[in-house]
Coordinates of C-alpha atoms in Angstrom, one line a residue:
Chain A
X201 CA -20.4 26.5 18.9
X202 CA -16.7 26.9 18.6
X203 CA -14.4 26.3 21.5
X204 CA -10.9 26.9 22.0
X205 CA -8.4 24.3 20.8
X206 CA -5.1 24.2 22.4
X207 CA -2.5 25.0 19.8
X208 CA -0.5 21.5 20.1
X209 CA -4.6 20.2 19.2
X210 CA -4.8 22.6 16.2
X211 CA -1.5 21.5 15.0
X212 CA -2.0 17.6 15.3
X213 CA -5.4 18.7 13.0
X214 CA -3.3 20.7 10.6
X215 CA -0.6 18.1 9.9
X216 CA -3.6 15.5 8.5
X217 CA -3.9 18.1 5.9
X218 CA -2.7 18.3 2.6
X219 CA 0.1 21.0 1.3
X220 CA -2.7 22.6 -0.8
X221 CA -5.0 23.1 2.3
X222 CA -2.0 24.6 4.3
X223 CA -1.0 27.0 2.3
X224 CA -4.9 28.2 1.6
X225 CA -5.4 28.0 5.4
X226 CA -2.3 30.5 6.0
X227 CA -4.7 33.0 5.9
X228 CA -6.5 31.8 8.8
X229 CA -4.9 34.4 11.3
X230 CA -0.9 35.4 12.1
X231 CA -0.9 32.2 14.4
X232 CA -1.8 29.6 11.3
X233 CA 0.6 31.4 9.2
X234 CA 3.4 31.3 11.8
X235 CA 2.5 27.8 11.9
X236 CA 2.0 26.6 8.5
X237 CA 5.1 28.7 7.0
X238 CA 6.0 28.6 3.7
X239 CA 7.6 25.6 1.8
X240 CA 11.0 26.6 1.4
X241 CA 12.2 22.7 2.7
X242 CA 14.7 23.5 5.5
X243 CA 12.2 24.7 8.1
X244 CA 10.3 22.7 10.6
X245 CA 7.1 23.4 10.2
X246 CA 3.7 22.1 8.9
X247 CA 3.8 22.9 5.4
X248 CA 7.2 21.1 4.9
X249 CA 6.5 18.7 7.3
X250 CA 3.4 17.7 4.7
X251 CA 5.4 17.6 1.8
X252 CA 8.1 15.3 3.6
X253 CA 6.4 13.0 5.7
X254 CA 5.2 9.5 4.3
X255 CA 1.7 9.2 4.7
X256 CA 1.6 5.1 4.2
X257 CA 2.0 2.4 6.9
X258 CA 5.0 1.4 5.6
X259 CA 6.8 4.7 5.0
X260 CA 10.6 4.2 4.8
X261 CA 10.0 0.4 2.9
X262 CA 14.3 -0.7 2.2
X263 CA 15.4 0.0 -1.2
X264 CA 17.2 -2.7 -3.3
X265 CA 19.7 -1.6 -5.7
X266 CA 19.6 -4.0 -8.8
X267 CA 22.4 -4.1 -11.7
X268 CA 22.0 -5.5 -14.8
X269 CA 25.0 -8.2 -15.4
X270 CA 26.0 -10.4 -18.3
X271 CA 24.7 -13.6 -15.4
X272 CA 21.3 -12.9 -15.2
X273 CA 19.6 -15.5 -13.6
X274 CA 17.9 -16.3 -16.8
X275 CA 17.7 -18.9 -19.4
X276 CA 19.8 -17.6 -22.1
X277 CA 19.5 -15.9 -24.5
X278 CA 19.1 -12.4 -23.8
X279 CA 20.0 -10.3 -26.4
X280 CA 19.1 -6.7 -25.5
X281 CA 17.7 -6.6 -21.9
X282 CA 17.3 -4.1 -19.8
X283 CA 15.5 -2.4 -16.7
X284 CA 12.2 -1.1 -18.0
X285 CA 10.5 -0.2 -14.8
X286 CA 10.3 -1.3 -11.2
X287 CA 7.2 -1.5 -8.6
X288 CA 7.4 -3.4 -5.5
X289 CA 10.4 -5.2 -5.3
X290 CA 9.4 -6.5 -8.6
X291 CA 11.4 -5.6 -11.7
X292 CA 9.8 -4.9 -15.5
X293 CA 12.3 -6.0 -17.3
X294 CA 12.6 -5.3 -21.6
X295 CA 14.2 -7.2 -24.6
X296 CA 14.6 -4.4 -26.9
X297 CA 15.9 -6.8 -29.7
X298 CA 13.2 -9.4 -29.4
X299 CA 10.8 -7.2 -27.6
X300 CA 9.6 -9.9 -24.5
X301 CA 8.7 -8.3 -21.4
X302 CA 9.4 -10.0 -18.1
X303 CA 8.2 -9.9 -14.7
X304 CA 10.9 -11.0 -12.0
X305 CA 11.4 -11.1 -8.6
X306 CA 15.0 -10.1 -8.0
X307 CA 14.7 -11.8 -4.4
X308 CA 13.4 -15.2 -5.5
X309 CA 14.8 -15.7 -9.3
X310 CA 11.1 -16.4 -10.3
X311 CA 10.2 -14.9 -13.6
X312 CA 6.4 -14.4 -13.4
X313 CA 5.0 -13.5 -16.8
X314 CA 6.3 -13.2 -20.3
X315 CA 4.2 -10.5 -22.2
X316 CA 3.5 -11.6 -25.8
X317 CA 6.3 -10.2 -28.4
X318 CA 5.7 -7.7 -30.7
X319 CA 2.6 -8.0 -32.8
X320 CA 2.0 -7.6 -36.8
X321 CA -0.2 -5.1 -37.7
X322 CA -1.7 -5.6 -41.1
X323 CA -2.9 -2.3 -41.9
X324 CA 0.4 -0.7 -42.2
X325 CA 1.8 -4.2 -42.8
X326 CA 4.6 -3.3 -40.2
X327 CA 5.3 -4.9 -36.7
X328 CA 4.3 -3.0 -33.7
X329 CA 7.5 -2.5 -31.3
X330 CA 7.1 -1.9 -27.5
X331 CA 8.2 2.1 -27.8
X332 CA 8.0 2.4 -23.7
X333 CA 6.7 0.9 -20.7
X334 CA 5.0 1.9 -17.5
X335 CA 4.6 -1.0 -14.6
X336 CA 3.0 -0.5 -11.4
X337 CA 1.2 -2.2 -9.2
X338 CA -2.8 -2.1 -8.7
X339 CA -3.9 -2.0 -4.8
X340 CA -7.5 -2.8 -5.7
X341 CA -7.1 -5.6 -7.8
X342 CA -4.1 -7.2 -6.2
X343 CA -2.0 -7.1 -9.5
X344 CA 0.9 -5.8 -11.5
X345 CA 0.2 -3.9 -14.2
X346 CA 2.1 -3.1 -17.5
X347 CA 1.3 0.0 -19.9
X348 CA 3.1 -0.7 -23.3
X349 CA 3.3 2.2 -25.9
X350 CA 3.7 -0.1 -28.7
X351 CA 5.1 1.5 -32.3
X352 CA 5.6 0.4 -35.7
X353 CA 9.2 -0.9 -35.7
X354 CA 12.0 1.7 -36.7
X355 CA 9.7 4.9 -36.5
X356 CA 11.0 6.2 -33.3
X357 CA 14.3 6.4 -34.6
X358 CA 12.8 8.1 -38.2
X359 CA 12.6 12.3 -37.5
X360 CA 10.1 13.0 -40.3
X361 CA 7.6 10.3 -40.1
X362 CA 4.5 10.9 -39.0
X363 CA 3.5 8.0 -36.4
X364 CA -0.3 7.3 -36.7
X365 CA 0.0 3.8 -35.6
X366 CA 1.2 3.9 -32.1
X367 CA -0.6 2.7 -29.4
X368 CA -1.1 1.5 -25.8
X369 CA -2.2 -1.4 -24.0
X370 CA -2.6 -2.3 -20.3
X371 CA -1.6 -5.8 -19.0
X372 CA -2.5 -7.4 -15.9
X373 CA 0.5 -9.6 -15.0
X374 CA -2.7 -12.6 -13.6
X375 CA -4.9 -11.9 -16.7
X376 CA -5.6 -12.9 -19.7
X377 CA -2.5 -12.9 -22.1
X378 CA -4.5 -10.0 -24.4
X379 CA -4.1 -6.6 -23.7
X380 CA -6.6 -4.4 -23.5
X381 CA -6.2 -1.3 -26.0
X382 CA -6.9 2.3 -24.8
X383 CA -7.3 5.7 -25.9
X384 CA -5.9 8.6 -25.1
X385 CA -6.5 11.8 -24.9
X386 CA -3.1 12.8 -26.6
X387 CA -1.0 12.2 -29.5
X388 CA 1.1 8.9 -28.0
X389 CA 4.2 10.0 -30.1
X390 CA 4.9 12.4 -27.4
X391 CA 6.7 9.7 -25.7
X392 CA 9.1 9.0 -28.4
X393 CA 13.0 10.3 -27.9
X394 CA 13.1 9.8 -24.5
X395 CA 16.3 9.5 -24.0
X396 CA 16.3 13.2 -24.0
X397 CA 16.1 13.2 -20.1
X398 CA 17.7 11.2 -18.0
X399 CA 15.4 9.4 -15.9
X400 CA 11.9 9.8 -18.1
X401 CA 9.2 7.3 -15.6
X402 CA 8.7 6.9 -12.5
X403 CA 6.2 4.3 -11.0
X404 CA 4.2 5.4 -7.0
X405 CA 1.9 4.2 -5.1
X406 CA -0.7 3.4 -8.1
X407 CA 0.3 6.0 -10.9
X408 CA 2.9 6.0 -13.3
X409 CA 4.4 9.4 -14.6
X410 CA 6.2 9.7 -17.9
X411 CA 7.9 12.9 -19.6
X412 CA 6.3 14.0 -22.6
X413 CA 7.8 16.0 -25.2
X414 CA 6.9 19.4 -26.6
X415 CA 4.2 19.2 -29.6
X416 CA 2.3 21.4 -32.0
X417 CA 0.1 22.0 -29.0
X418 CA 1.6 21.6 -26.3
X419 CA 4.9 22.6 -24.2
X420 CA 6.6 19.9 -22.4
X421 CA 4.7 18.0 -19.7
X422 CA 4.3 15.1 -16.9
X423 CA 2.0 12.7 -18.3
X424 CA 0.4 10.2 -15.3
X425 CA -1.2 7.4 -15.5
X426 CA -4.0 6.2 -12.8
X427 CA -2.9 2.4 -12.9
X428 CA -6.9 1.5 -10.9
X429 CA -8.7 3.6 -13.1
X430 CA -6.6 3.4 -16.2
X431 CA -7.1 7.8 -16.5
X432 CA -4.6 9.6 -18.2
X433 CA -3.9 13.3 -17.0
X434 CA -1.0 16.1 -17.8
X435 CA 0.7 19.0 -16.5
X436 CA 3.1 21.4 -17.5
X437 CA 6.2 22.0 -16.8
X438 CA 7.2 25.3 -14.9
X439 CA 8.0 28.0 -17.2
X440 CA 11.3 27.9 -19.5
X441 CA 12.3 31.2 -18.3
X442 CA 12.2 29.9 -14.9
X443 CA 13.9 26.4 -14.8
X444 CA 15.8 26.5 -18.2
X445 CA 15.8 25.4 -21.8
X446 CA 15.9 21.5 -22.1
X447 CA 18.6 21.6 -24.6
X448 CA 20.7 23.4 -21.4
X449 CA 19.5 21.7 -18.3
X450 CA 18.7 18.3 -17.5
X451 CA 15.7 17.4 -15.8
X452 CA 15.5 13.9 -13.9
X453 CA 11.8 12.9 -12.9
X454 CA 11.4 12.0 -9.2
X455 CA 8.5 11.1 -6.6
X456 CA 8.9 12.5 -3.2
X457 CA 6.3 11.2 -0.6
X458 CA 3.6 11.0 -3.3
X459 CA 4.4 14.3 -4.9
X460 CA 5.7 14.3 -8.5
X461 CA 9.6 16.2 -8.3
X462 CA 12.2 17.0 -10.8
X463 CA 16.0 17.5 -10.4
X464 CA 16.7 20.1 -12.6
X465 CA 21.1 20.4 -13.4
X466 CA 22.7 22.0 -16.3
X467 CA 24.1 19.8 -19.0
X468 CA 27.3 21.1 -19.2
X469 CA 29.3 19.9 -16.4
X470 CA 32.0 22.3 -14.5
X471 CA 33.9 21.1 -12.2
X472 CA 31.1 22.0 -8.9
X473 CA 27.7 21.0 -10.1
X474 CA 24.7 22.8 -8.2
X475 CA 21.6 21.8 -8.8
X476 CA 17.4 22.5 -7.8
X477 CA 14.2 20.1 -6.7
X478 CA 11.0 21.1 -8.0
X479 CA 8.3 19.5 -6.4
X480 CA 4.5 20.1 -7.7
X481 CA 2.1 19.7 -5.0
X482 CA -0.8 19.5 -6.9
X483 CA -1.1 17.0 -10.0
X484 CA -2.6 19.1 -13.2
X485 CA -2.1 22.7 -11.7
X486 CA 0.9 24.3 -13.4
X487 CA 0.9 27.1 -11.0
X488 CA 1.4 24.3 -8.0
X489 CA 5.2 23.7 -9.0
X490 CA 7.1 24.8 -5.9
X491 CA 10.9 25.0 -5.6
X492 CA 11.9 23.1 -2.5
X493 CA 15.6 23.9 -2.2
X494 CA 18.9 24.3 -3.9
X495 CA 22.0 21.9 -3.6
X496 CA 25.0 24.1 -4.0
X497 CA 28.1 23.5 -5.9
X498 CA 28.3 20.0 -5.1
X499 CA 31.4 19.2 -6.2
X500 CA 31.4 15.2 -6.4
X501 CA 27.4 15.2 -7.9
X502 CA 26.7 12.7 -11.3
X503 CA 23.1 12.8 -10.8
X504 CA 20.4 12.6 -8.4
X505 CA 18.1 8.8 -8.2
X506 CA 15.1 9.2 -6.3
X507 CA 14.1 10.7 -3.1
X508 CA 14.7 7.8 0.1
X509 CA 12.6 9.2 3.2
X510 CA 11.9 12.6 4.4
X511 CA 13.2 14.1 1.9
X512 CA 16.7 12.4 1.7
X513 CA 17.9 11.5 -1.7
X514 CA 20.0 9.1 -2.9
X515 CA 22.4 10.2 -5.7
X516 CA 25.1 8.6 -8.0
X517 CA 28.5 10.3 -7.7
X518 CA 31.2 10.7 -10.4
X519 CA 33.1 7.8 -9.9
X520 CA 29.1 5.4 -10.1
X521 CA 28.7 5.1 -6.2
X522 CA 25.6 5.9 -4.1
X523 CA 25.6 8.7 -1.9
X524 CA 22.9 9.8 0.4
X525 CA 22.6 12.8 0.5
X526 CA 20.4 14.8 3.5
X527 CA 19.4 18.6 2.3
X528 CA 18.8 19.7 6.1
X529 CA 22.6 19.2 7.3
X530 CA 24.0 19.3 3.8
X531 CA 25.8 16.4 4.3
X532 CA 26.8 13.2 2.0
X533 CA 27.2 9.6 3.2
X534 CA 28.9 7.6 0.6
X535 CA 27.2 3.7 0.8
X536 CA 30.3 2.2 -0.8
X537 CA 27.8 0.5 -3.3
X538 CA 28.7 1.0 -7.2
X539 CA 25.2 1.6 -9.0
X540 CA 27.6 1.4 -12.5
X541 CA 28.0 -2.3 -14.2
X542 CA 28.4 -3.1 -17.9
X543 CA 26.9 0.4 -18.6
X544 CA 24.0 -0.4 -17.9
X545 CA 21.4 1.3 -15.7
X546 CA 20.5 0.0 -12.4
X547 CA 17.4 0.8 -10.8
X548 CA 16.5 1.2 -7.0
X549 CA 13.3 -0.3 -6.3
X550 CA 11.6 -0.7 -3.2
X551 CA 10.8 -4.0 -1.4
X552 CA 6.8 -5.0 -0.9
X553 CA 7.0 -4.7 3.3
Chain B
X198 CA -24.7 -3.0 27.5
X199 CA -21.1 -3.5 28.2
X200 CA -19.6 -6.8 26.0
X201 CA -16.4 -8.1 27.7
X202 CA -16.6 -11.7 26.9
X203 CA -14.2 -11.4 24.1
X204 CA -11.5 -9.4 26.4
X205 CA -8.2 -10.4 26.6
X206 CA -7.8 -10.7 30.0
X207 CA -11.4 -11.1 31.1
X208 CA -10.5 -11.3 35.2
X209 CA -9.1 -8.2 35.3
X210 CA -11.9 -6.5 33.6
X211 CA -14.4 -7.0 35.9
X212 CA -13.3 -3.8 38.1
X213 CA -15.9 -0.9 37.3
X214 CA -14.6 2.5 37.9
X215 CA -16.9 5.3 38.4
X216 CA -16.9 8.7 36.5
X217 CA -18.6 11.8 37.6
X218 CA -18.8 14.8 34.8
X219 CA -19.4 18.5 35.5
X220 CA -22.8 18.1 35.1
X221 CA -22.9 15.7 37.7
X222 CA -24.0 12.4 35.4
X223 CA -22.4 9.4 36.5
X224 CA -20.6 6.9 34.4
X225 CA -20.0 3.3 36.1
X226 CA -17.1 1.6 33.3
X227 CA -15.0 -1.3 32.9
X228 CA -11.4 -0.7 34.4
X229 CA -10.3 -1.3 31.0
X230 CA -11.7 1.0 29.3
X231 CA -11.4 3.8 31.8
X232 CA -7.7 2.7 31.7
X233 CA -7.1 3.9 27.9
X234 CA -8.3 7.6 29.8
X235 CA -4.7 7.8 31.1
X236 CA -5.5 10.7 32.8
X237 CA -8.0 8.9 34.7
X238 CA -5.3 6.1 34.9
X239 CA -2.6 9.0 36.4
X240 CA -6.0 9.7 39.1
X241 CA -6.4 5.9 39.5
X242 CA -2.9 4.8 40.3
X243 CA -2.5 7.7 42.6
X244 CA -5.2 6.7 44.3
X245 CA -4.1 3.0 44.8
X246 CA -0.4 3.9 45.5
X247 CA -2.4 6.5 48.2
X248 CA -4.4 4.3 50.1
X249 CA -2.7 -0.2 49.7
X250 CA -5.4 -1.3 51.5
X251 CA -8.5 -0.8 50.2
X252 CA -9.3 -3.8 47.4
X253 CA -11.3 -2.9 44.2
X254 CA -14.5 -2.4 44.0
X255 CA -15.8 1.4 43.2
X256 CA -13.5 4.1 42.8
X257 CA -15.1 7.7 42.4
X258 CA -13.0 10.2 39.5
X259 CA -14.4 13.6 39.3
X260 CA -14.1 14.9 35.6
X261 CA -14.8 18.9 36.3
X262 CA -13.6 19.6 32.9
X263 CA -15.4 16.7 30.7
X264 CA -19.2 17.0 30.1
X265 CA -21.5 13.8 30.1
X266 CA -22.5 13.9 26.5
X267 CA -19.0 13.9 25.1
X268 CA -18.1 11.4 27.5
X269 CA -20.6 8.8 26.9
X270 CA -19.6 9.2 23.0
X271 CA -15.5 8.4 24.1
X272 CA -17.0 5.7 26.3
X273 CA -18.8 4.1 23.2
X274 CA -15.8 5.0 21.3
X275 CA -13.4 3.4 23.5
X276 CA -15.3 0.1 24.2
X277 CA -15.9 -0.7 20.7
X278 CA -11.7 0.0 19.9
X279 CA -11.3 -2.5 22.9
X280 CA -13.7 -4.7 21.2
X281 CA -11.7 -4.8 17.6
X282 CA -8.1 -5.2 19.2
X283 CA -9.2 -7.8 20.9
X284 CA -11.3 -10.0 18.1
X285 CA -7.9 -9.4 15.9
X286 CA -5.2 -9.6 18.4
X287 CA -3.0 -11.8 16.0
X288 CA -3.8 -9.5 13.1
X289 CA -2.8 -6.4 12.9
X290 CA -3.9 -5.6 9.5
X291 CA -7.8 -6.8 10.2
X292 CA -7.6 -4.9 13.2
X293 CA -6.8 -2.0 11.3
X294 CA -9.8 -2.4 8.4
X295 CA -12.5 -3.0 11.3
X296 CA -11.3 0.1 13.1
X297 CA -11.4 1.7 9.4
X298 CA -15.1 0.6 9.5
X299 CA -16.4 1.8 12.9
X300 CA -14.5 4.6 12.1
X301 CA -16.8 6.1 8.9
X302 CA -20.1 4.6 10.8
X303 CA -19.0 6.7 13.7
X304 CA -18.6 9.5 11.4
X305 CA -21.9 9.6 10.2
X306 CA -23.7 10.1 13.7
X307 CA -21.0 12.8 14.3
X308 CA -21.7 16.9 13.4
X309 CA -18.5 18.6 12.4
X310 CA -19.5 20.7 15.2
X311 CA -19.8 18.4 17.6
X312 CA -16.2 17.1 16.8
X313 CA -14.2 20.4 19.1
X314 CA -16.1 19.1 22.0
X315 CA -15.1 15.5 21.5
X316 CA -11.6 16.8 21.0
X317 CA -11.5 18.7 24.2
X318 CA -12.6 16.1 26.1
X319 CA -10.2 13.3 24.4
X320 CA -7.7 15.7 25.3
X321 CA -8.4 16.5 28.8
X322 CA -9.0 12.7 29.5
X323 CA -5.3 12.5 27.5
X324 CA -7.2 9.8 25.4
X325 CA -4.9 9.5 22.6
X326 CA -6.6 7.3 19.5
X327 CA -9.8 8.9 20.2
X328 CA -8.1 12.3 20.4
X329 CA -5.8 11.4 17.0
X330 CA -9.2 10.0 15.2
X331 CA -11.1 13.4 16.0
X332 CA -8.5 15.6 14.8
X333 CA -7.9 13.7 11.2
X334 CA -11.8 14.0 11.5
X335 CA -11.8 17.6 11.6
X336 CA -8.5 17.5 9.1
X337 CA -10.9 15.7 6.2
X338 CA -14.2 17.8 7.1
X339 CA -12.1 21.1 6.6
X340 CA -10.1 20.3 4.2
X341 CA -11.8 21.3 1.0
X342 CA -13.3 24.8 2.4
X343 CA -13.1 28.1 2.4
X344 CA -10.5 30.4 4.9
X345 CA -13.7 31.8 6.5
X346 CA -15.5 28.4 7.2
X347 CA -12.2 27.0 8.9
X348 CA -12.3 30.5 10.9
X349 CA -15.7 29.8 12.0
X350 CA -15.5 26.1 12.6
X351 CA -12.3 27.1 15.2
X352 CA -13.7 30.6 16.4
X353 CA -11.1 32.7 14.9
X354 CA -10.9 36.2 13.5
X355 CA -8.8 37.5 11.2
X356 CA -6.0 39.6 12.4
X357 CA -4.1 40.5 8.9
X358 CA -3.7 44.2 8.3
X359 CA -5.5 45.6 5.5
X360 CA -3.8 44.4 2.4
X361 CA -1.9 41.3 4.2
X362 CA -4.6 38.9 3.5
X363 CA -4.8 39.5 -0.1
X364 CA -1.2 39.2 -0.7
X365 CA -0.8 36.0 1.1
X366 CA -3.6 34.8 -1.1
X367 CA -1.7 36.1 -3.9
X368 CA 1.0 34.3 -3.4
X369 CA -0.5 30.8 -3.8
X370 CA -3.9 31.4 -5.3
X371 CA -4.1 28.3 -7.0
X372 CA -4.6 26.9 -3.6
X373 CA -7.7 28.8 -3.4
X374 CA -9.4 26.4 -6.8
X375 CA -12.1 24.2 -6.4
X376 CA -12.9 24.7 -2.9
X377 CA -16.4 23.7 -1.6
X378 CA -19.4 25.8 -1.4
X379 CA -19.3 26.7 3.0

């Protein structure tokens, strides 16, 4: 039954396939393996090219870079607000003194949805705080989505408490103004301190990930969040003996082309900064983390943003500018665009096509 | 059996172009459709830039390498991908979900098996969706099974010295998890 496929054939089948199917089907003969090669990033061939390449129609969607100013386009007053999360062109935005959530279009000034403020909860006779945010957009039902951790007020910032009060809702940005409770299949106060890691959430195509820190049961993890199907699921980190202690390395949480990816870059900042991508090509399998490559002694690096296209990152230099930075010819291109403003963070977000 | 009422540019259509396969069936199909062949196009304007005078009407292209059961499956194929561009020429996006459609119906009446020989004759005939469809075809079919399914499905053998196999499965066993039963 089997014919002979020409190999240009047998490599327009192989690069529909996922990472995890390439590097099983390296065993096929010496040809596949030749073929497939092995994902070290810098080669062009299949394996890398299916860890780099956008899969969606719109794959290289432009990026808008939003700073939070004192002028917000908003009626006044906003006490304590900043960029919670971004999906779409559409920005999550956070009053961390008064606790309102917005929706807004940074394109059109229109502020679609105000989330209701924190809410009293009689049974510890405490109010519950918004403790961290996901928001994300849902391709089956057409809608934005906001995941609120909420906490009795003050806890996160109280060591020795024990928080058995925290919990999560799910908003739909057209629904009803009620949020639905869920459970989970963890202890929620994982999510507390996260301004342990630099950036601690990212938002793709349908799932938002969070960092989660080390418990009595487990080690420090990626927590994700199906935004359709409202599923929690977790994985690992790569061992410490392999990518460092988090005390000594910072780890920035990143999405390349679907894949969740860390930067990981020591704390302690010498004059030439180097720093590693970890990608993990296969959500809940520990063993699936995969260094990609290595940017060497970098001597102008802040910290790395978020992957742009094929693998192309954008980064914040030292002096709060954005650099592109492409791993293949090692090369920087400054965009003369200051991501730094009133301390506090912008995000890049990209635009609905 | 042929529906070209909804073709763009119905006077052109109206050409037939005649295919003969290597087992001697002959096909009689709309120029249109024998046009998205573009090897059969490279035959066809050769042809025409050959001999100026001779109108339309029948034109006979051998197809030594392209059986008749394959081809009356592209044929099918290619007429009903006519059909969908040209109910949704102003929309690209409902062009795309009707394709989408046909696509997994197509599937259905499709053996994995059968899928090489649609692919070698997409390619031969230079055929490009079809050919593109087929291999994303075999791409999900394989896709979950084992190293010695996809050897079978392609015709392959191993050639790994004793001992190389098992280190390269070594390396990233975790890639061999939850794969389907062959």
């Amino acid at each position: 039954m089997s014919s002979y496929l020409p190999e240009e054939v047998v490599v327009n089948i192989l690069s529909h396939l996922p990472p995890k199917s390439l590097l099983r089907f390296r065993c096929v003969s010496k040809t596949w393996l030749a073929l497939i090669g092995t994902p070290d990033f810098v080669s062009k061939n299949l394996i890398n090219n299916s860890i780099l390449n956008a899969k969606s129609q719109h794959p290289h969607p432009p990026f808008l870079l939003v700073k939070a100013r004192e002028k917000f386009n908003f009626p006044s007053p906003f006490l304590g607000l900043g960029i919670a999360s971004s999906s779409n062109g559409i920005l999550c935005l956070h009053d961390h003194i008064q606790g309102d959530v917005y929706l807004w279009n940074p394109t059109s000034s229109l502020r679609l949805r105000l989330l209701p403020r924190p809410i009293y909860c009689p049974h510890t006779k405490s109010f519950l705080y918004g403790a961290g945010y996901g928001f994300g957009f849902d391709y089956m039902a057409d809608d934005f989505k906001v995941v609120r951790f909420l906490d009795p007020l003050n806890t996160s910032f109280m060591a020795d408490t024990d928080f058995v009060d925290v919990k999560l809702e799910v908003y739909n940005s057209l629904g009803p103004g009620l949020g639905k409770q869920l459970d989970t299949p963890f202890d929620l106060n994982m999510f507390n301190n996260f301004a342990l890691y630099v950036r601690t959430k990212v938002y793709d195509n349908g799932f938002f990930y969070w960092w989660a820190n080390p418990d009595k049961v487990y080690d420090e993890r990626i927590v994700s969040f199906d935004c359709r199907n409202e599923v929690f699921r977790m994985t690992p980190l790569p061992d410490r003996s392999v990518i460092g202690h988090y005390r000594e390395v910072c780890r920035s949480l990143m999405v390349l082309n679907g894949f969740v990816a860390m930067s990981v870059y020591p704390i302690r900042r010498k004059k030439k900064v180097s720093f590693s991508i970890w990608v993990l090509l296969e959500f809940g399998v520990e063993e699936s983390w995969t260094k990609l490559f290595r940017i060497g002694h970098y001597f102008d690096f802040g910290r790395p943003l978020c992957f742009c296209k094929n693998g192309e990152l954008f980064m914040e230099n030292r002096e709060g500018q954005l650099v592109l930075y492409d791993p293949f010819t090692q090369t920087t291109k400054n965009l003369q665009l200051s991501t730094r403003s009133s301390g506090v963070q912008a995000q890049l977000t990209r635009i609905l096509s | 059996m042929s529906n070209q009422s909804e073709s763009p540019n119905p006077t052109s259509s109206s050409n037939k172009i005649t295919l003969k396969t290597s087992d001697n069936e002959v096909f009689e199909v709309e120029e249109a459709v024998a046009m998205k062949f573009c090897t059969v196009k490279q035959y066809f304007d050769d042809e025409n830039n050959n001999n100026v005078t001779s109108g339309t009407s029948t034109t006979l292209i051998p197809l030594p390498n392209v059986e008749s059961h394959p081809l009356a499956i592209l044929i099918t194929y290619c007429k009903k991908h006519l059909e969908i561009k040209a109910n949704n020429a102003d929309n690209k996006k409902e062009m795309e979900i009707d394709m989408e459609h046909y696509e997994r119906e197509f599937l259905k009446n499709v053996m994995p098996q059968e899928l090489t020989e649609l692919i070698l004759a997409a390619n031969y005939l230079n055929f490009k969706e079809a050919l593109d469809f087929f291999c994303r075809a075999v791409a999900s079919a394989i896709q979950n099974k084992s190293v010695e399914y996809v050897r079978k499905f392609f015709g392959l053998e191993s050639d790994f010295k004793p001992g190389e196999e098992e280190k390269l499965r070594e390396e990233f066993a975790w890639s061999f998890e939850g794969v389907d039963e062959d």
